[in-house]
Amino acid sequence: MSERHPAARPELGARPESGARVPAQREPDPDGRLHLLVAVGTDRHPFDRLVAWLRCWHAEFAGEVVLTVQHGHTPAAGLPDAVPFLGHAELQAAMAHADLVVCHGGPATILEARRHGHLPIVVPRDPTHGEHVDDHQQLFARRLGAAGLVRLCESRQDLLGALAAGLADRSRYTVTVDAGAVDGQRDAVRRVGAIVEELVAAAARRGRRSWWRPWRGLGPQHRRHR
């Protein structure tokens, strides 16, 4: 579930304008700094844990990193280049210019990151911390992590380790992108989404109310590949 801010730009994963294309990958930064994009999505629940982890990490590595944070409804004081929302075209440009992508467990954001050649570092929202209404992001991200489609991080230590590995060798978090690969990734995400939907439905039958809604994937107009 997500809630669009009344004055917000379009949601992450929204449909691109007609003729929109995925931008080419950027050239390396002349000074060697790592370009890191962080996207928490548009859900109305704050994601304070992730932002706090990043704030502490960035204080130590600010000289080595160019950071862009899409923070949604989460306060992001102290983080540079922090914006509440990014439209689809802006998100595409940010992903194309990033060396690493850290994101929440939203299916559309994960697929977009992979479409740009990233193995996304995924920190799923945890309902026990008030970050979402249920645990579908955790279930989804764990399945993708087991399949090797994302780098799953469910703790501060996991995230710091992933970021350290990315600073040391950013190629650890790149994937080959071609038309066949993107179609395969889309199919894999859909399969995992169906599995997670079944898991959440089973939990609901046991008496847990669920707000999971199936993700139907991107439409044909999204099938534009680099």
mmCIF file of C-alpha atoms in Angstrom, residues 18-199:
data_model
loop_
_atom_site.group_PDB
_atom_site.id
_atom_site.type_symbol
_atom_site.label_atom_id
_atom_site.label_comp_id
_atom_site.label_asym_id
_atom_site.label_seq_id
_atom_site.Cartn_x
_atom_site.Cartn_y
_atom_site.Cartn_z
ATOM 1 C CA SER A 18 5.031 7.876 -24.101
ATOM 2 C CA GLY A 19 8.397 7.560 -25.822
ATOM 3 C CA ALA A 20 10.318 7.473 -22.539
ATOM 4 C CA ARG A 21 13.500 5.418 -22.690
ATOM 5 C CA VAL A 22 15.831 4.039 -20.094
ATOM 6 C CA PRO A 23 18.861 6.404 -19.970
ATOM 7 C CA ALA A 24 22.321 5.044 -20.694
ATOM 8 C CA GLN A 25 24.589 4.181 -17.789
ATOM 9 C CA ARG A 26 26.746 7.077 -16.646
ATOM 10 C CA GLU A 27 30.478 7.437 -17.024
ATOM 11 C CA PRO A 28 32.579 6.968 -13.844
ATOM 12 C CA ASP A 29 32.900 10.029 -11.624
ATOM 13 C CA PRO A 30 36.176 11.860 -12.440
ATOM 14 C CA ASP A 31 37.142 11.974 -8.755
ATOM 15 C CA GLY A 32 36.266 8.314 -8.204
ATOM 16 C CA ARG A 33 33.433 8.918 -5.763
ATOM 17 C CA LEU A 34 30.657 6.337 -5.529
ATOM 18 C CA HIS A 35 27.188 7.520 -6.596
ATOM 19 C CA LEU A 36 24.597 5.996 -4.267
ATOM 20 C CA LEU A 37 20.847 6.227 -4.796
ATOM 21 C CA VAL A 38 18.548 5.378 -1.887
ATOM 22 C CA ALA A 39 14.808 5.008 -2.551
ATOM 23 C CA VAL A 40 12.363 4.336 0.303
ATOM 24 C CA GLY A 41 9.238 4.501 -1.888
ATOM 25 C CA THR A 42 6.008 6.390 -1.367
ATOM 26 C CA ASP A 43 4.315 4.473 1.429
ATOM 27 C CA ARG A 44 2.856 6.764 4.089
ATOM 28 C CA HIS A 45 4.713 4.958 6.890
ATOM 29 C CA PRO A 46 8.089 6.465 7.823
ATOM 30 C CA PHE A 47 11.199 4.350 7.308
ATOM 31 C CA ASP A 48 13.275 5.879 10.107
ATOM 32 C CA ARG A 49 15.493 2.822 10.607
ATOM 33 C CA LEU A 50 16.957 2.919 7.109
ATOM 34 C CA VAL A 51 17.427 6.684 7.106
ATOM 35 C CA ALA A 52 19.145 6.594 10.521
ATOM 36 C CA TRP A 53 21.514 3.827 9.378
ATOM 37 C CA LEU A 54 22.393 5.835 6.276
ATOM 38 C CA ARG A 55 22.903 9.039 8.243
ATOM 39 C CA CYS A 56 25.475 7.393 10.501
ATOM 40 C CA TRP A 57 27.200 5.652 7.598
ATOM 41 C CA HIS A 58 27.353 8.785 5.464
ATOM 42 C CA ALA A 59 28.908 10.807 8.277
ATOM 43 C CA GLU A 60 31.927 8.510 8.016
ATOM 44 C CA PHE A 61 32.125 8.142 4.230
ATOM 45 C CA ALA A 62 30.834 11.487 2.950
ATOM 46 C CA GLY A 63 34.084 12.244 1.118
ATOM 47 C CA GLU A 64 33.846 9.023 -0.877
ATOM 48 C CA VAL A 65 30.170 9.148 -1.823
ATOM 49 C CA VAL A 66 27.708 11.252 -3.805
ATOM 50 C CA LEU A 67 24.404 10.479 -2.102
ATOM 51 C CA THR A 68 20.853 10.935 -3.379
ATOM 52 C CA VAL A 69 18.000 9.961 -1.054
ATOM 53 C CA GLN A 70 14.324 9.710 -2.002
ATOM 54 C CA HIS A 71 12.858 9.703 1.497
ATOM 55 C CA GLY A 72 9.091 9.842 1.005
ATOM 56 C CA HIS A 73 7.302 10.489 4.311
ATOM 57 C CA THR A 74 10.436 9.889 6.382
ATOM 58 C CA PRO A 75 12.275 12.914 7.846
ATOM 59 C CA ALA A 76 15.776 13.045 6.333
ATOM 60 C CA ALA A 77 17.501 15.923 8.119
ATOM 61 C CA GLY A 78 21.268 15.725 7.827
ATOM 62 C CA LEU A 79 21.345 13.832 4.538
ATOM 63 C CA PRO A 80 22.468 15.716 1.397
ATOM 64 C CA ASP A 81 20.453 15.722 -1.833
ATOM 65 C CA ALA A 82 17.387 14.367 -0.040
ATOM 66 C CA VAL A 83 14.074 14.724 -1.901
ATOM 67 C CA PRO A 84 10.671 13.433 -0.768
ATOM 68 C CA PHE A 85 9.530 12.047 -4.118
ATOM 69 C CA LEU A 86 10.852 11.354 -7.599
ATOM 70 C CA GLY A 87 8.733 11.106 -10.736
ATOM 71 C CA HIS A 88 9.287 8.153 -13.040
ATOM 72 C CA ALA A 89 11.621 10.000 -15.415
ATOM 73 C CA GLU A 90 13.603 11.400 -12.481
ATOM 74 C CA LEU A 91 13.903 7.943 -10.948
ATOM 75 C CA GLN A 92 15.138 6.517 -14.248
ATOM 76 C CA ALA A 93 17.795 9.223 -14.533
ATOM 77 C CA ALA A 94 18.887 8.716 -10.915
ATOM 78 C CA MET A 95 19.209 4.962 -11.391
ATOM 79 C CA ALA A 96 21.132 5.408 -14.626
ATOM 80 C CA HIS A 97 23.624 7.706 -12.883
ATOM 81 C CA ALA A 98 24.017 5.562 -9.761
ATOM 82 C CA ASP A 99 26.765 3.057 -9.032
ATOM 83 C CA LEU A 100 24.734 1.421 -6.247
ATOM 84 C CA VAL A 101 21.031 1.381 -5.461
ATOM 85 C CA VAL A 102 19.622 0.821 -1.966
ATOM 86 C CA CYS A 103 15.851 0.507 -1.808
ATOM 87 C CA HIS A 104 12.852 -0.747 0.138
ATOM 88 C CA GLY A 105 11.204 -4.040 -0.796
ATOM 89 C CA GLY A 106 8.785 -2.649 -3.383
ATOM 90 C CA PRO A 107 8.567 -4.912 -6.484
ATOM 91 C CA ALA A 108 8.456 -2.078 -9.041
ATOM 92 C CA THR A 109 11.481 -0.296 -7.571
ATOM 93 C CA ILE A 110 13.474 -3.537 -7.449
ATOM 94 C CA LEU A 111 12.644 -4.378 -11.065
ATOM 95 C CA GLU A 112 13.538 -0.874 -12.245
ATOM 96 C CA ALA A 113 16.894 -1.084 -10.470
ATOM 97 C CA ARG A 114 17.688 -4.414 -12.142
ATOM 98 C CA ARG A 115 16.557 -3.033 -15.492
ATOM 99 C CA HIS A 116 19.308 -0.442 -15.108
ATOM 100 C CA GLY A 117 21.936 -3.077 -14.450
ATOM 101 C CA HIS A 118 21.934 -2.934 -10.646
ATOM 102 C CA LEU A 119 21.794 -5.768 -8.150
ATOM 103 C CA PRO A 120 19.757 -3.716 -5.662
ATOM 104 C CA ILE A 121 20.616 -3.688 -1.977
ATOM 105 C CA VAL A 122 17.166 -4.213 -0.469
ATOM 106 C CA VAL A 123 16.088 -3.309 3.063
ATOM 107 C CA PRO A 124 12.458 -4.452 3.367
ATOM 108 C CA ARG A 125 10.059 -2.514 5.549
ATOM 109 C CA ASP A 126 9.254 -4.226 8.854
ATOM 110 C CA PRO A 127 5.725 -3.827 10.255
ATOM 111 C CA THR A 128 6.964 -4.449 13.802
ATOM 112 C CA HIS A 129 8.750 -1.081 13.523
ATOM 113 C CA GLY A 130 5.667 0.652 12.105
ATOM 114 C CA GLU A 131 7.189 0.767 8.596
ATOM 115 C CA HIS A 132 4.323 -0.982 6.799
ATOM 116 C CA VAL A 133 0.911 -2.513 7.415
ATOM 117 C CA ASP A 134 2.114 -6.114 6.981
ATOM 118 C CA ASP A 135 5.184 -8.220 6.274
ATOM 119 C CA HIS A 136 4.792 -8.718 2.513
ATOM 120 C CA GLN A 137 7.971 -6.747 1.725
ATOM 121 C CA GLN A 138 9.972 -9.034 3.993
ATOM 122 C CA LEU A 139 8.496 -12.179 2.455
ATOM 123 C CA PHE A 140 9.033 -10.850 -1.063
ATOM 124 C CA ALA A 141 12.598 -9.640 -0.487
ATOM 125 C CA ARG A 142 13.624 -12.884 1.232
ATOM 126 C CA ARG A 143 12.467 -14.908 -1.746
ATOM 127 C CA LEU A 144 14.319 -12.622 -4.151
ATOM 128 C CA GLY A 145 17.399 -12.746 -1.958
ATOM 129 C CA ALA A 146 17.337 -16.556 -1.964
ATOM 130 C CA ALA A 147 17.092 -16.464 -5.769
ATOM 131 C CA GLY A 148 20.086 -14.113 -6.014
ATOM 132 C CA LEU A 149 18.026 -11.292 -7.545
ATOM 133 C CA VAL A 150 18.751 -8.809 -4.739
ATOM 134 C CA ARG A 151 21.241 -8.303 -1.920
ATOM 135 C CA LEU A 152 18.972 -8.659 1.101
ATOM 136 C CA CYS A 153 19.800 -6.602 4.213
ATOM 137 C CA GLU A 154 17.566 -6.931 7.265
ATOM 138 C CA SER A 155 19.869 -5.399 9.849
ATOM 139 C CA ARG A 156 22.171 -2.417 10.208
ATOM 140 C CA GLN A 157 25.171 -4.746 10.143
ATOM 141 C CA ASP A 158 23.973 -6.339 6.879
ATOM 142 C CA LEU A 159 23.567 -2.935 5.252
ATOM 143 C CA LEU A 160 26.945 -1.632 6.405
ATOM 144 C CA GLY A 161 28.591 -4.788 5.094
ATOM 145 C CA ALA A 162 26.894 -4.434 1.718
ATOM 146 C CA LEU A 163 27.873 -0.777 1.432
ATOM 147 C CA ALA A 164 31.474 -1.554 2.398
ATOM 148 C CA ALA A 165 31.594 -4.223 -0.321
ATOM 149 C CA GLY A 166 30.174 -1.747 -2.830
ATOM 150 C CA LEU A 167 32.744 0.893 -1.943
ATOM 151 C CA ALA A 168 35.531 -1.639 -2.343
ATOM 152 C CA ASP A 169 34.220 -3.057 -5.629
ATOM 153 C CA ARG A 170 31.090 -1.560 -7.164
ATOM 154 C CA SER A 171 30.978 -4.319 -9.792
ATOM 155 C CA ARG A 172 29.677 -6.642 -7.039
ATOM 156 C CA TYR A 173 26.293 -4.990 -7.480
ATOM 157 C CA THR A 174 25.976 -4.876 -11.254
ATOM 158 C CA VAL A 175 24.077 -7.285 -13.496
ATOM 159 C CA THR A 176 24.073 -7.728 -17.262
ATOM 160 C CA VAL A 177 21.068 -6.126 -18.915
ATOM 161 C CA ASP A 178 19.576 -7.274 -22.200
ATOM 162 C CA ALA A 179 16.047 -7.777 -23.498
ATOM 163 C CA GLY A 180 15.949 -11.475 -22.634
ATOM 164 C CA ALA A 181 17.350 -10.890 -19.155
ATOM 165 C CA VAL A 182 14.787 -8.201 -18.383
ATOM 166 C CA ASP A 183 11.921 -10.461 -19.497
ATOM 167 C CA GLY A 184 13.325 -13.236 -17.326
ATOM 168 C CA GLN A 185 13.630 -10.929 -14.355
ATOM 169 C CA ARG A 186 10.064 -9.740 -14.824
ATOM 170 C CA ASP A 187 8.806 -13.321 -14.928
ATOM 171 C CA ALA A 188 10.834 -14.209 -11.831
ATOM 172 C CA VAL A 189 9.434 -11.251 -9.914
ATOM 173 C CA ARG A 190 5.912 -12.226 -10.912
ATOM 174 C CA ARG A 191 6.459 -15.803 -9.775
ATOM 175 C CA VAL A 192 7.827 -14.647 -6.447
ATOM 176 C CA GLY A 193 4.952 -12.205 -6.078
ATOM 177 C CA ALA A 194 2.484 -15.062 -6.536
ATOM 178 C CA ILE A 195 4.303 -17.115 -3.887
ATOM 179 C CA VAL A 196 4.275 -14.230 -1.423
ATOM 180 C CA GLU A 197 0.589 -13.609 -2.087
ATOM 181 C CA GLU A 198 -0.107 -17.241 -1.211
ATOM 182 C CA LEU A 199 1.962 -16.980 1.976
#
